[in-house]
């Protein structure tokens, strides 16, 4: 089994909670120096997988490696290499922001003088220096998330796991998070990030792992993703679904319109001409989302 070159590796990992098979066959490869996106619908098993990688939950079966180490056999060694940003903020909110980070530096046995410098550096990095002496509980949700990110980085980990890191962040903080994750990857850190914000992931991720129903549905480099795009069609008169069916064109109807997959802009232009020729009075015709969104919809289609 490859270890060092794969910063994070999972092979046929399974975990159930009573009758629920939360994870039932996940394979994953996350290399150093890249940002890997972990995406999938609610309940797909992403958090369960991340908790297992973060040594906080034991798998029922399968193999896991983090920084070449086994999180089941050697959790303490894994934690020394790993930065973990959970989707919910932890306790200790009576501490000040500075004390909170110092506490985690101490937990990583960082010498006090070094910890002082590192904490100040991190507070600047996540723009919380002005809150250094404030108790953590006064921070807003987004500020707490930035603090959680700083906490994950305290000990300069070589593997960074983030569960929905952008969900509470304002637009500027999201841009900064993107830059920060790219900078970490450029320094050789392996970054695995789960998120539902596909437009943002498509801008920072080098690779994507799709998870659906507790299984890996696909792993790709972003530049290998199918470049077919979904186009959304709306019509004010004429039977749009019937016209598409008659031409054998697969489509998904929902309240915002009818989505079809087309191969290229040229194919989209031809489809529009055909629909008009069929008597459909088209009122809207535009590409939806980006390549990552299209691939996501294709991988999770059977749920509809
Ligand atoms: N501690 C638990 N006890 C019972 N069931 C659980 C537990 N944790 C997770 N599950 C179930 O396992 C499945 C996977 O949950 P998980 O949180 O891993 O999904 P997710 O992909 O992170 O979802 P989301 O995108 O909504 O965060 C869900 O059906 C969930 O209800």
Short mmCIF file of C-alpha atoms and ligand atoms in Angstrom, two decimals:
data_model
loop_
_atom_site.label_atom_id
_atom_site.label_comp_id
_atom_site.label_asym_id
_atom_site.label_seq_id
_atom_site.Cartn_x
_atom_site.Cartn_y
_atom_site.Cartn_z
CA UNK A 1 0.00 0.00 0.00
CA UNK A 2 1.41 3.44 -0.89
CA UNK A 3 1.78 5.56 2.23
CA UNK A 4 4.05 8.60 2.23
CA UNK A 5 3.12 9.85 -1.23
CA UNK A 6 -0.56 9.60 -0.34
CA UNK A 7 -1.12 12.02 2.49
CA UNK A 8 -4.59 10.59 3.03
CA UNK A 9 -5.68 7.21 1.82
CA UNK A 10 -8.86 5.20 2.38
CA UNK A 11 -9.61 1.72 1.05
CA UNK A 12 -13.08 0.19 1.30
CA UNK A 13 -13.77 1.97 4.58
CA UNK A 14 -17.04 1.18 6.32
CA UNK A 15 -18.83 2.50 9.38
CA UNK A 16 -22.36 1.95 10.58
CA UNK A 17 -24.42 3.56 13.36
CA UNK A 18 -26.90 0.88 14.41
CA UNK A 19 -29.02 0.18 11.36
CA UNK A 20 -27.59 3.14 9.38
CA UNK A 21 -24.67 2.32 7.09
CA UNK A 22 -23.20 5.82 7.07
CA UNK A 23 -20.07 4.79 5.14
CA UNK A 24 -20.16 1.60 3.12
CA UNK A 25 -17.18 1.48 0.82
CA UNK A 26 -15.19 4.69 0.55
CA UNK A 27 -11.92 4.85 -1.38
CA UNK A 28 -9.98 8.06 -1.33
CA UNK A 29 -6.54 9.36 -2.30
CA UNK A 30 -5.36 12.81 -1.27
CA UNK A 31 -1.86 13.81 -2.35
CA UNK A 32 0.41 16.38 -0.73
CA UNK A 33 0.54 19.81 -2.31
CA UNK A 34 -3.03 19.78 -3.60
CA UNK A 35 -6.52 20.75 -2.53
CA UNK A 36 -8.98 17.86 -2.79
CA UNK A 37 -12.70 18.58 -2.58
CA UNK A 38 -15.01 16.08 -0.90
CA UNK A 39 -18.55 16.58 -2.17
CA UNK A 40 -21.84 14.75 -1.93
CA UNK A 41 -25.44 15.24 -0.83
CA UNK A 42 -26.58 15.59 2.80
CA UNK A 43 -26.10 12.32 4.62
CA UNK A 44 -23.61 10.97 2.04
CA UNK A 45 -21.09 10.10 4.78
CA UNK A 46 -18.59 12.96 4.39
CA UNK A 47 -18.46 13.99 8.06
CA UNK A 48 -18.32 10.35 9.17
CA UNK A 49 -15.32 9.82 6.88
CA UNK A 50 -13.58 12.98 8.09
CA UNK A 51 -14.14 12.00 11.74
CA UNK A 52 -12.52 8.63 11.05
CA UNK A 53 -9.53 10.31 9.37
CA UNK A 54 -9.29 12.73 12.30
CA UNK A 55 -8.97 9.75 14.71
CA UNK A 56 -12.28 10.67 16.41
CA UNK A 57 -14.28 7.68 15.21
CA UNK A 58 -13.11 4.14 14.51
CA UNK A 59 -14.01 2.48 11.19
CA UNK A 60 -15.75 -0.92 11.30
CA UNK A 61 -13.49 -2.16 8.50
CA UNK A 62 -11.21 -1.01 5.71
CA UNK A 63 -7.85 0.76 5.70
CA UNK A 64 -7.03 4.35 6.49
CA UNK A 65 -3.74 6.25 6.34
CA UNK A 66 -3.04 9.83 7.30
CA UNK A 67 0.47 11.13 6.67
CA UNK A 68 1.46 7.50 6.14
CA UNK A 69 0.18 6.53 9.60
CA UNK A 70 -2.77 4.41 10.69
CA UNK A 71 -5.28 6.56 12.64
CA UNK A 72 -6.68 3.47 14.39
CA UNK A 73 -3.33 2.04 15.52
CA UNK A 74 -1.50 5.32 16.05
CA UNK A 75 -3.97 8.15 16.74
CA UNK A 76 -1.55 10.36 18.70
CA UNK A 77 1.06 10.29 15.95
CA UNK A 78 -1.66 11.11 13.40
CA UNK A 79 -2.87 14.08 15.47
CA UNK A 80 0.64 15.54 15.46
CA UNK A 81 0.55 15.66 11.66
CA UNK A 82 -3.06 16.61 11.24
CA UNK A 83 -4.98 19.87 11.32
CA UNK A 84 -8.72 19.35 11.81
CA UNK A 85 -11.43 21.95 11.41
CA UNK A 86 -14.81 20.51 12.38
CA UNK A 87 -18.11 21.97 11.18
CA UNK A 88 -19.21 22.73 14.74
CA UNK A 89 -17.23 24.86 17.15
CA UNK A 90 -15.98 23.18 20.31
CA UNK A 91 -16.20 24.18 23.95
CA UNK A 92 -13.74 26.28 26.03
CA UNK A 93 -15.57 29.47 25.13
CA UNK A 94 -14.75 31.14 28.46
CA UNK A 95 -11.13 31.40 27.30
CA UNK A 96 -10.01 34.46 25.40
CA UNK A 97 -9.26 34.04 21.74
CA UNK A 98 -5.52 34.22 22.46
CA UNK A 99 -5.76 31.74 25.36
CA UNK A 100 -7.79 29.39 23.21
CA UNK A 101 -5.04 29.14 20.58
CA UNK A 102 -2.32 29.02 23.27
CA UNK A 103 -4.16 26.09 24.86
CA UNK A 104 -3.92 24.10 21.63
CA UNK A 105 -0.29 25.11 21.07
CA UNK A 106 0.41 23.78 24.57
CA UNK A 107 -1.52 20.59 23.82
CA UNK A 108 0.90 20.13 20.91
CA UNK A 109 3.78 20.66 23.36
CA UNK A 110 4.97 23.80 21.63
CA UNK A 111 7.54 25.67 23.79
CA UNK A 112 5.89 28.72 25.36
CA UNK A 113 7.98 31.39 23.59
CA UNK A 114 7.39 29.77 20.20
CA UNK A 115 3.67 29.41 20.99
CA UNK A 116 3.39 33.12 21.76
CA UNK A 117 4.81 34.04 18.36
CA UNK A 118 2.73 31.42 16.55
CA UNK A 119 -0.52 32.50 18.22
CA UNK A 120 0.07 36.16 17.30
CA UNK A 121 0.90 35.13 13.73
CA UNK A 122 -2.30 33.07 13.44
CA UNK A 123 -4.50 35.79 14.94
CA UNK A 124 -3.18 38.13 12.23
CA UNK A 125 -3.64 35.51 9.55
CA UNK A 126 -7.35 35.03 10.33
CA UNK A 127 -7.91 38.73 11.16
CA UNK A 128 -8.82 38.21 14.79
CA UNK A 129 -5.98 40.16 16.40
CA UNK A 130 -8.41 42.82 17.67
CA UNK A 131 -10.35 40.06 19.49
CA UNK A 132 -7.24 38.53 21.12
CA UNK A 133 -8.33 39.53 24.65
CA UNK A 134 -12.05 38.88 24.13
CA UNK A 135 -13.67 35.68 25.36
CA UNK A 136 -14.40 33.24 22.54
CA UNK A 137 -18.14 33.33 23.23
CA UNK A 138 -18.43 36.94 22.03
CA UNK A 139 -17.20 36.01 18.56
CA UNK A 140 -19.71 35.77 15.73
CA UNK A 141 -20.23 32.45 13.98
CA UNK A 142 -17.93 33.39 11.11
CA UNK A 143 -15.28 34.70 13.51
CA UNK A 144 -15.48 31.42 15.45
CA UNK A 145 -14.94 29.57 12.21
CA UNK A 146 -11.85 31.63 11.48
CA UNK A 147 -10.60 30.84 14.98
CA UNK A 148 -11.25 27.13 14.37
CA UNK A 149 -9.16 27.41 11.22
CA UNK A 150 -6.33 29.07 13.16
CA UNK A 151 -6.58 26.28 15.73
CA UNK A 152 -6.25 23.67 12.98
CA UNK A 153 -3.05 25.36 11.78
CA UNK A 154 -1.38 25.88 15.18
CA UNK A 155 1.17 23.07 14.86
CA UNK A 156 1.86 23.50 11.11
CA UNK A 157 0.19 20.24 10.08
CA UNK A 158 1.12 18.41 6.88
CA UNK A 159 -2.47 17.25 6.37
CA UNK A 160 -5.42 19.59 6.75
CA UNK A 161 -9.01 18.31 6.98
CA UNK A 162 -11.84 20.83 6.87
CA UNK A 163 -15.53 20.07 7.21
CA UNK A 164 -17.70 22.82 5.65
CA UNK A 165 -15.20 25.57 6.49
CA UNK A 166 -16.91 28.31 4.46
CA UNK A 167 -20.50 27.88 5.64
CA UNK A 168 -20.60 30.82 8.10
CA UNK A 169 -18.12 33.09 6.37
CA UNK A 170 -18.84 36.44 4.75
CA UNK A 171 -17.70 36.95 1.14
CA UNK A 172 -14.34 38.52 2.02
CA UNK A 173 -13.55 35.76 4.54
CA UNK A 174 -14.41 33.16 1.90
CA UNK A 175 -11.96 34.67 -0.56
CA UNK A 176 -9.33 34.75 2.21
CA UNK A 177 -10.07 31.11 3.08
CA UNK A 178 -9.56 30.15 -0.56
CA UNK A 179 -6.23 31.98 -0.67
CA UNK A 180 -5.17 30.43 2.60
CA UNK A 181 -5.96 26.87 1.47
CA UNK A 182 -4.16 27.42 -1.83
CA UNK A 183 -1.15 28.79 0.08
CA UNK A 184 -1.15 25.74 2.36
CA UNK A 185 -1.21 23.43 -0.67
CA UNK A 186 1.62 25.41 -2.28
CA UNK A 187 3.69 24.68 0.83
CA UNK A 188 3.11 20.95 0.33
CA UNK A 189 0.21 20.46 2.75
CA UNK A 190 -2.46 17.96 1.71
CA UNK A 191 -5.81 19.71 1.99
CA UNK A 192 -9.09 17.78 2.05
CA UNK A 193 -12.13 20.03 2.22
CA UNK A 194 -15.80 19.14 2.27
CA UNK A 195 -18.27 21.76 1.15
CA UNK A 196 -21.59 22.26 -0.57
CA UNK A 197 -20.44 25.51 -2.16
CA UNK A 198 -19.41 24.02 -5.47
CA UNK A 199 -18.73 27.31 -7.23
CA UNK A 200 -16.03 28.05 -4.64
CA UNK A 201 -14.59 24.56 -4.64
CA UNK A 202 -14.24 24.63 -8.39
CA UNK A 203 -11.96 27.65 -8.01
CA UNK A 204 -9.59 26.13 -5.47
CA UNK A 205 -9.68 22.37 -5.86
CA UNK A 206 -7.15 20.40 -7.89
CA UNK A 207 -9.10 17.18 -7.43
CA UNK A 208 -12.60 16.16 -6.45
CA UNK A 209 -14.00 13.06 -4.76
CA UNK A 210 -17.74 12.48 -5.12
CA UNK A 211 -19.44 10.56 -2.32
CA UNK A 212 -22.99 9.31 -2.56
CA UNK A 213 -24.88 6.92 -0.28
CA UNK A 214 -21.76 6.18 1.79
CA UNK A 215 -19.68 5.16 -1.25
CA UNK A 216 -17.11 6.84 -3.45
CA UNK A 217 -18.96 7.61 -6.66
CA UNK A 218 -15.93 9.02 -8.51
CA UNK A 219 -12.50 10.64 -8.08
CA UNK A 220 -11.19 13.05 -10.69
CA UNK A 221 -8.68 15.73 -11.35
CA UNK A 222 -10.66 18.92 -11.91
CA UNK A 223 -9.26 19.29 -15.42
CA UNK A 224 -10.50 15.79 -16.32
CA UNK A 225 -14.10 16.54 -15.41
CA UNK A 226 -16.61 16.10 -18.15
CA UNK A 227 -16.87 19.44 -19.89
CA UNK A 228 -20.45 18.90 -20.90
CA UNK A 229 -22.63 21.45 -19.24
CA UNK A 230 -26.24 21.54 -18.16
CA UNK A 231 -28.42 24.15 -19.86
CA UNK A 232 -31.62 25.35 -18.31
CA UNK A 233 -34.59 25.89 -20.60
CA UNK A 234 -37.81 27.71 -19.80
CA UNK A 235 -40.80 28.02 -22.07
CA UNK A 236 -43.99 30.07 -21.86
CA UNK A 237 -45.97 27.98 -24.36
CA UNK A 238 -45.66 24.69 -26.20
CA UNK A 239 -44.93 21.37 -24.56
CA UNK A 240 -41.22 21.55 -23.74
CA UNK A 241 -40.89 18.13 -22.00
CA UNK A 242 -42.77 16.43 -24.86
CA UNK A 243 -40.55 18.11 -27.48
CA UNK A 244 -37.42 16.93 -25.63
CA UNK A 245 -38.81 13.43 -25.23
CA UNK A 246 -39.67 13.20 -28.91
CA UNK A 247 -36.10 14.05 -29.79
CA UNK A 248 -34.78 11.54 -27.24
CA UNK A 249 -33.09 14.23 -25.13
CA UNK A 250 -32.73 13.34 -21.42
CA UNK A 251 -33.91 16.12 -19.14
CA UNK A 252 -34.67 16.91 -15.51
CA UNK A 253 -37.70 19.15 -14.85
CA UNK A 254 -37.95 21.29 -11.70
CA UNK A 255 -39.50 24.55 -10.59
CA UNK A 256 -36.78 26.74 -12.16
CA UNK A 257 -37.03 25.10 -15.59
CA UNK A 258 -35.91 21.99 -17.44
CA UNK A 259 -32.22 21.01 -17.41
CA UNK A 260 -30.61 19.19 -20.31
CA UNK A 261 -27.00 18.12 -20.86
CA UNK A 262 -25.39 19.45 -24.01
CA UNK A 263 -21.96 18.68 -25.44
CA UNK A 264 -20.98 22.18 -26.54
CA UNK A 265 -22.25 25.70 -27.25
CA UNK A 266 -22.79 24.62 -30.84
CA UNK A 267 -25.03 21.76 -29.68
CA UNK A 268 -26.91 24.18 -27.42
CA UNK A 269 -27.56 26.53 -30.35
CA UNK A 270 -28.87 23.61 -32.41
CA UNK A 271 -31.14 22.46 -29.62
CA UNK A 272 -32.60 25.96 -29.31
CA UNK A 273 -33.33 26.08 -33.05
CA UNK A 274 -34.98 22.64 -32.88
CA UNK A 275 -37.19 23.60 -29.96
CA UNK A 276 -38.36 26.73 -31.72
CA UNK A 277 -39.03 24.69 -34.88
CA UNK A 278 -41.10 22.32 -32.70
CA UNK A 279 -43.32 25.24 -31.66
CA UNK A 280 -41.93 25.63 -28.14
CA UNK A 281 -41.96 29.32 -27.14
CA UNK A 282 -38.61 29.44 -25.33
CA UNK A 283 -38.30 32.25 -22.75
CA UNK A 284 -35.05 31.23 -21.08
CA UNK A 285 -32.03 29.31 -22.35
CA UNK A 286 -28.74 29.49 -20.46
CA UNK A 287 -25.97 27.30 -19.04
CA UNK A 288 -26.32 26.46 -15.35
CA UNK A 289 -23.51 26.34 -12.83
CA UNK A 290 -20.05 25.11 -13.63
CA UNK A 291 -18.39 21.81 -14.52
CA UNK A 292 -18.22 20.71 -10.92
CA UNK A 293 -21.93 21.36 -10.45
CA UNK A 294 -22.78 19.46 -13.61
CA UNK A 295 -20.65 16.48 -12.56
CA UNK A 296 -22.20 16.58 -9.08
CA UNK A 297 -25.71 16.48 -10.53
CA UNK A 298 -24.77 13.57 -12.79
CA UNK A 299 -23.27 11.60 -9.87
CA UNK A 300 -26.26 12.13 -7.63
CA UNK A 301 -28.94 11.80 -10.31
CA UNK A 302 -30.37 8.51 -9.07
CA UNK A 303 -31.58 10.27 -5.93
CA UNK A 304 -34.11 12.32 -7.91
N1 LIG B 1 -23.66 9.41 15.53
C1 LIG B 1 -24.56 8.99 14.63
N2 LIG B 1 -25.58 8.18 14.99
C2 LIG B 1 -26.47 7.73 14.08
N3 LIG B 1 -26.44 8.04 12.77
C3 LIG B 1 -25.46 8.85 12.35
C4 LIG B 1 -24.47 9.37 13.25
N4 LIG B 1 -23.62 10.15 12.55
C5 LIG B 1 -24.06 10.11 11.27
N5 LIG B 1 -25.16 9.33 11.14
C6 LIG B 1 -25.89 9.05 9.89
O1 LIG B 1 -24.95 8.65 8.92
C7 LIG B 1 -25.27 9.20 7.65
C8 LIG B 1 -24.10 10.01 7.14
O2 LIG B 1 -23.96 11.18 7.93
P1 LIG B 1 -22.79 12.24 7.69
O3 LIG B 1 -22.92 13.26 8.76
O4 LIG B 1 -21.50 11.52 7.58
O5 LIG B 1 -23.19 12.85 6.27
P2 LIG B 1 -22.62 14.13 5.49
O6 LIG B 1 -22.27 13.67 4.12
O7 LIG B 1 -21.55 14.78 6.28
O8 LIG B 1 -23.90 15.06 5.42
P3 LIG B 1 -24.08 16.68 5.39
O9 LIG B 1 -23.72 17.11 4.00
O10 LIG B 1 -25.54 16.86 5.66
O11 LIG B 1 -23.18 17.26 6.45
C9 LIG B 1 -26.54 9.99 7.85
O12 LIG B 1 -27.63 9.17 7.48
C10 LIG B 1 -26.56 10.28 9.33
O13 LIG B 1 -27.88 10.41 9.81
#
